[in-house]
Coordinates of N, CA, C and O in Angstrom, one line a residue:
G24 N 11.5 -14.3 -5.5 CA 10.4 -14.0 -6.5 C 9.4 -13.1 -5.8 O 9.4 -12.8 -4.6
E25 N 8.5 -12.6 -6.7 CA 7.4 -11.7 -6.2 C 6.3 -12.5 -5.5 O 5.9 -13.6 -5.9
Q26 N 5.9 -12.0 -4.4 CA 4.8 -12.6 -3.6 C 3.5 -12.3 -4.2 O 3.2 -11.1 -4.5
V27 N 2.6 -13.3 -4.4 CA 1.3 -13.1 -5.0 C 0.3 -13.8 -4.1 O 0.5 -14.9 -3.7
L28 N -0.9 -13.1 -4.0 CA -2.0 -13.8 -3.3 C -2.8 -14.6 -4.3 O -2.9 -14.2 -5.4
H29 N -3.4 -15.7 -3.8 CA -4.3 -16.4 -4.6 C -5.5 -15.5 -5.0 O -5.9 -14.6 -4.2
P30 N -6.0 -15.6 -6.2 CA -7.0 -14.6 -6.7 C -8.2 -14.5 -5.7 O -8.8 -13.5 -5.5
S31 N -8.7 -15.7 -5.1 CA -9.8 -15.6 -4.2 C -9.5 -14.9 -3.0 O -10.3 -14.1 -2.4
T32 N -8.2 -15.0 -2.5 CA -7.8 -14.3 -1.3 C -7.7 -12.8 -1.6 O -8.1 -12.0 -0.7
A33 N -7.2 -12.5 -2.8 CA -7.1 -11.1 -3.1 C -8.5 -10.4 -3.2 O -8.7 -9.3 -2.8
M34 N -9.5 -11.2 -3.8 CA -10.8 -10.6 -3.8 C -11.4 -10.4 -2.4 O -12.0 -9.4 -2.1
L35 N -11.2 -11.4 -1.5 CA -11.6 -11.2 -0.2 C -11.0 -10.0 0.5 O -11.6 -9.2 1.2
L36 N -9.7 -9.9 0.3 CA -8.9 -8.8 0.9 C -9.4 -7.5 0.4 O -9.6 -6.5 1.2
D37 N -9.7 -7.4 -0.9 CA -10.3 -6.2 -1.5 C -11.6 -5.8 -0.8 O -11.8 -4.6 -0.4
S38 N -12.5 -6.8 -0.7 CA -13.8 -6.5 -0.1 C -13.7 -6.1 1.4 O -14.3 -5.1 1.8
L39 N -12.8 -6.8 2.1 CA -12.6 -6.5 3.5 C -12.1 -5.1 3.7 O -12.5 -4.3 4.5
M40 N -11.0 -4.8 3.0 CA -10.3 -3.5 3.1 C -11.3 -2.3 2.7 O -11.3 -1.3 3.4
D41 N -12.0 -2.5 1.6 CA -13.0 -1.5 1.2 C -14.0 -1.2 2.3 O -14.3 -0.1 2.6
E42 N -14.5 -2.3 2.9 CA -15.4 -2.1 4.0 C -14.8 -1.5 5.3 O -15.4 -0.6 5.9
F43 N -13.6 -1.9 5.6 CA -13.0 -1.3 6.8 C -12.6 0.2 6.6 O -12.8 1.0 7.5
V44 N -12.1 0.5 5.4 CA -11.8 1.9 5.1 C -13.1 2.7 5.1 O -13.1 3.8 5.7
R45 N -14.2 2.2 4.6 CA -15.5 2.9 4.6 C -15.9 3.1 6.0 O -16.4 4.2 6.4
T46 N -15.7 2.1 6.8 CA -16.1 2.2 8.2 C -15.3 3.3 8.9 O -15.9 4.2 9.7
L47 N -14.0 3.4 8.7 CA -13.2 4.4 9.3 C -13.6 5.8 8.9 O -13.6 6.7 9.7
R48 N -14.0 5.9 7.6 CA -14.3 7.2 7.1 C -15.7 7.7 7.4 O -16.0 8.9 7.5
S49 N -16.7 6.8 7.6 CA -18.1 7.2 7.6 C -18.9 6.7 8.8 O -20.0 7.2 9.0
D50 N -18.4 5.7 9.6 CA -19.2 5.2 10.7 C -19.3 6.3 11.8 O -18.3 7.0 12.0
D51 N -20.4 6.4 12.5 CA -20.5 7.4 13.5 C -20.3 6.8 14.9 O -20.5 7.5 15.9
D52 N -19.8 5.6 15.0 CA -19.5 5.0 16.3 C -18.0 4.8 16.5 O -17.4 4.1 15.7
K53 N -17.5 5.3 17.6 CA -16.0 5.3 17.8 C -15.6 3.8 18.1 O -14.5 3.4 17.6
E54 N -16.4 3.1 18.8 CA -16.0 1.7 19.1 C -15.9 0.9 17.8 O -15.0 0.0 17.6
T55 N -16.9 1.1 16.9 CA -16.8 0.4 15.6 C -15.6 0.8 14.8 O -14.9 -0.1 14.2
A56 N -15.3 2.1 14.8 CA -14.1 2.5 14.1 C -12.8 1.9 14.7 O -11.9 1.5 14.0
A57 N -12.8 1.8 16.0 CA -11.6 1.2 16.7 C -11.5 -0.2 16.3 O -10.4 -0.7 16.1
Q58 N -12.6 -0.9 16.3 CA -12.6 -2.4 15.9 C -12.1 -2.5 14.4 O -11.4 -3.5 14.1
A59 N -12.5 -1.6 13.6 CA -12.1 -1.6 12.2 C -10.5 -1.4 12.1 O -9.9 -2.1 11.4
C60 N -10.0 -0.5 12.9 CA -8.5 -0.3 13.0 C -7.9 -1.6 13.4 O -6.8 -2.0 12.8
E61 N -8.4 -2.2 14.4 CA -7.8 -3.5 14.9 C -7.8 -4.6 13.9 O -6.9 -5.3 13.7
A62 N -8.9 -4.6 13.2 CA -9.0 -5.6 12.1 C -8.0 -5.4 11.0 O -7.4 -6.3 10.5
V63 N -7.9 -4.1 10.6 CA -6.9 -3.8 9.5 C -5.5 -4.1 10.0 O -4.7 -4.7 9.3
K64 N -5.2 -3.8 11.3 CA -3.9 -4.1 11.9 C -3.6 -5.6 11.8 O -2.6 -6.1 11.4
D65 N -4.6 -6.4 12.2 CA -4.5 -7.9 12.2 C -4.3 -8.4 10.7 O -3.4 -9.3 10.5
I66 N -5.0 -7.8 9.8 CA -4.8 -8.2 8.4 C -3.4 -7.8 7.9 O -2.7 -8.7 7.3
C67 N -2.9 -6.6 8.2 CA -1.6 -6.2 7.9 C -0.5 -7.3 8.4 O 0.4 -7.6 7.7
Q68 N -0.7 -7.7 9.6 CA 0.2 -8.6 10.3 C 0.1 -10.0 9.6 O 1.1 -10.6 9.5
Q69 N -1.1 -10.4 9.2 CA -1.2 -11.7 8.7 C -0.8 -11.8 7.2 O -0.1 -12.8 6.8
V70 N -1.2 -10.8 6.4 CA -0.9 -11.0 5.0 C 0.4 -10.2 4.5 O 0.9 -10.5 3.5
G71 N 0.9 -9.4 5.4 CA 2.1 -8.7 5.1 C 1.9 -7.4 4.3 O 0.9 -7.2 3.6
G72 N 2.9 -6.5 4.3 CA 2.8 -5.2 3.7 C 2.7 -5.3 2.2 O 2.1 -4.4 1.5
F73 N 3.3 -6.4 1.6 CA 3.3 -6.4 0.1 C 2.0 -6.3 -0.5 O 1.8 -5.8 -1.6
C74 N 0.9 -6.9 0.1 CA -0.4 -6.9 -0.5 C -1.3 -5.8 0.0 O -2.4 -5.7 -0.4
M75 N -0.7 -4.9 0.9 CA -1.5 -3.8 1.4 C -1.2 -2.5 0.7 O -2.0 -1.5 0.9
S76 N -0.3 -2.5 -0.2 CA 0.1 -1.2 -0.8 C -1.0 -0.6 -1.6 O -1.1 0.6 -1.7
K77 N -1.9 -1.4 -2.2 CA -2.9 -0.9 -3.0 C -4.0 -0.1 -2.2 O -4.8 0.7 -2.7
F78 N -4.0 -0.4 -0.9 CA -4.9 0.3 0.0 C -4.3 1.4 0.8 O -5.0 2.1 1.5
Q79 N -3.0 1.6 0.6 CA -2.3 2.6 1.4 C -2.8 4.0 1.4 O -3.0 4.6 2.4
Q80 N -3.2 4.5 0.2 CA -3.6 5.9 0.1 C -5.0 6.1 0.8 O -5.1 7.0 1.6
N81 N -6.0 5.2 0.5 CA -7.3 5.3 1.1 C -7.2 5.1 2.6 O -7.9 5.8 3.4
L82 N -6.4 4.2 3.0 CA -6.2 3.9 4.5 C -5.5 5.1 5.2 O -6.0 5.5 6.3
T83 N -4.5 5.6 4.5 CA -3.8 6.8 5.1 C -4.7 8.0 5.2 O -4.7 8.7 6.3
E84 N -5.6 8.2 4.2 CA -6.5 9.3 4.3 C -7.5 9.1 5.4 O -7.8 10.1 6.1
A85 N -8.0 7.9 5.6 CA -8.9 7.6 6.7 C -8.3 7.8 8.1 O -8.8 8.4 9.0
I86 N -7.0 7.4 8.2 CA -6.3 7.5 9.5 C -6.0 9.0 9.7 O -6.2 9.5 10.9
L87 N -5.7 9.8 8.7 CA -5.5 11.2 8.9 C -6.7 11.9 9.4 O -6.7 12.8 10.2
L88 N -7.9 11.5 8.8 CA -9.2 12.0 9.3 C -9.4 11.7 10.7 O -9.8 12.6 11.5
L89 N -9.1 10.5 11.2 CA -9.2 10.2 12.6 C -8.3 10.9 13.5 O -8.6 11.4 14.5
L90 N -7.0 11.1 13.0 CA -6.0 11.8 13.8 C -6.4 13.3 14.0 O -6.1 13.9 15.0
A91 N -7.0 13.8 12.9 CA -7.4 15.2 13.0 C -8.8 15.4 13.7 O -9.3 16.5 13.9
E92 N -9.3 14.3 14.2 CA -10.6 14.2 14.9 C -11.7 14.8 14.1 O -12.6 15.6 14.6
K93 N -11.7 14.5 12.8 CA -12.7 15.0 11.8 C -13.6 13.9 11.3 O -14.4 14.2 10.4
A94 N -13.4 12.7 11.7 CA -14.3 11.6 11.3 C -15.7 11.7 11.9 O -15.8 12.2 13.0
P95 N -16.7 11.2 11.2 CA -18.0 11.2 11.7 C -18.2 10.7 13.1 O -18.9 11.2 13.9
C96 N -17.4 9.6 13.5 CA -17.5 9.1 14.8 C -17.0 10.0 15.9 O -17.3 9.8 17.0
Q97 N -16.2 11.0 15.5 CA -15.7 11.9 16.4 C -16.5 13.2 16.5 O -16.2 14.1 17.3
N98 N -17.5 13.3 15.7 CA -18.3 14.6 15.6 C -19.7 14.3 16.2 O -20.5 15.2 16.2
A99 N -20.0 13.1 16.7 CA -21.3 12.8 17.2 C -21.5 13.6 18.5 O -20.6 13.7 19.3
D100 N -22.7 14.2 18.6 CA -23.0 14.9 19.8 C -23.6 14.0 20.9 O -24.7 13.6 20.8
D101 N -22.7 13.7 21.8 CA -23.1 12.9 23.0 C -23.1 13.7 24.2 O -22.2 14.5 24.5
D102 N -24.0 13.4 25.1 CA -24.1 14.1 26.4 C -23.2 13.4 27.4 O -22.8 13.9 28.4
E103 N -22.8 12.1 27.1 CA -22.0 11.3 28.0 C -20.5 11.6 27.7 O -19.8 10.7 27.1
E104 N -20.0 12.7 28.2 CA -18.6 13.1 27.8 C -17.6 12.1 28.4 O -16.6 11.9 27.8
E105 N -17.8 11.6 29.6 CA -16.8 10.8 30.2 C -16.7 9.5 29.4 O -15.6 9.0 29.1
D106 N -17.8 8.9 29.1 CA -17.8 7.7 28.3 C -17.2 7.9 26.9 O -16.5 7.1 26.4
D107 N -17.6 9.1 26.4 CA -17.0 9.5 25.1 C -15.5 9.6 25.1 O -14.8 9.3 24.2
E108 N -15.0 10.2 26.2 CA -13.6 10.3 26.4 C -12.9 9.0 26.4 O -11.8 8.8 25.8
D109 N -13.5 8.0 27.1 CA -13.0 6.6 27.1 C -12.9 6.1 25.7 O -11.9 5.4 25.3
H110 N -13.9 6.3 24.9 CA -14.0 5.8 23.5 C -12.9 6.5 22.7 O -12.3 5.9 21.8
D111 N -12.7 7.8 23.0 CA -11.6 8.5 22.3 C -10.3 7.9 22.5 O -9.5 7.7 21.5
H112 N -10.0 7.5 23.7 CA -8.7 6.8 24.0 C -8.6 5.5 23.3 O -7.6 5.1 22.8
V113 N -9.7 4.7 23.3 CA -9.7 3.4 22.7 C -9.5 3.6 21.2 O -8.7 2.8 20.6
L114 N -10.1 4.6 20.6 CA -10.0 4.8 19.1 C -8.5 5.2 18.8 O -7.9 4.7 17.9
I115 N -8.0 6.2 19.5 CA -6.7 6.7 19.2 C -5.6 5.6 19.5 O -4.6 5.4 18.7
D116 N -5.8 4.8 20.5 CA -4.9 3.6 20.8 C -5.0 2.7 19.6 O -3.9 2.2 19.1
A117 N -6.2 2.4 19.1 CA -6.3 1.5 17.9 C -5.6 2.1 16.7 O -4.9 1.3 15.9
V118 N -5.8 3.4 16.5 CA -5.1 4.0 15.3 C -3.6 3.9 15.5 O -2.9 3.6 14.5
S119 N -3.1 4.2 16.7 CA -1.7 4.1 16.9 C -1.1 2.7 16.7 O -0.1 2.6 16.1
E120 N -1.8 1.7 17.1 CA -1.4 0.3 16.9 C -1.4 0.0 15.4 O -0.5 -0.7 14.9
L121 N -2.4 0.5 14.7 CA -2.4 0.3 13.2 C -1.2 0.9 12.6 O -0.6 0.3 11.7
L122 N -0.9 2.2 12.9 CA 0.2 2.9 12.4 C 1.5 2.1 12.6 O 2.4 2.1 11.8
G123 N 1.6 1.4 13.8 CA 2.8 0.7 14.1 C 3.1 -0.5 13.2 O 4.2 -0.9 13.1
V124 N 2.0 -1.0 12.5 CA 2.3 -2.1 11.6 C 2.3 -1.8 10.1 O 2.5 -2.6 9.3
M125 N 2.0 -0.5 9.8 CA 1.9 -0.1 8.4 C 3.3 0.1 7.9 O 4.2 0.5 8.5

């Protein structure tokens, strides 16, 4: 049969995913964006792909923005280039891990 989430769980998932996708698209901190990727990856692993399909387009668009290095968190003007480079690696690693479970 078809897998269905409890309505309360579905509402929570909707809220969480909306917030995480918003964070990926608009937050100006790379570490925050990386943590959002990790959270989405964990959610995908816990609830399964069947209930993630409604978020697929928005999530894919956010990931493409990150991969193209055009997200706000990747455009911040920082003088600390070495630290910034470390955050780049953390972010791209988190994006890669997320792609691995999608």
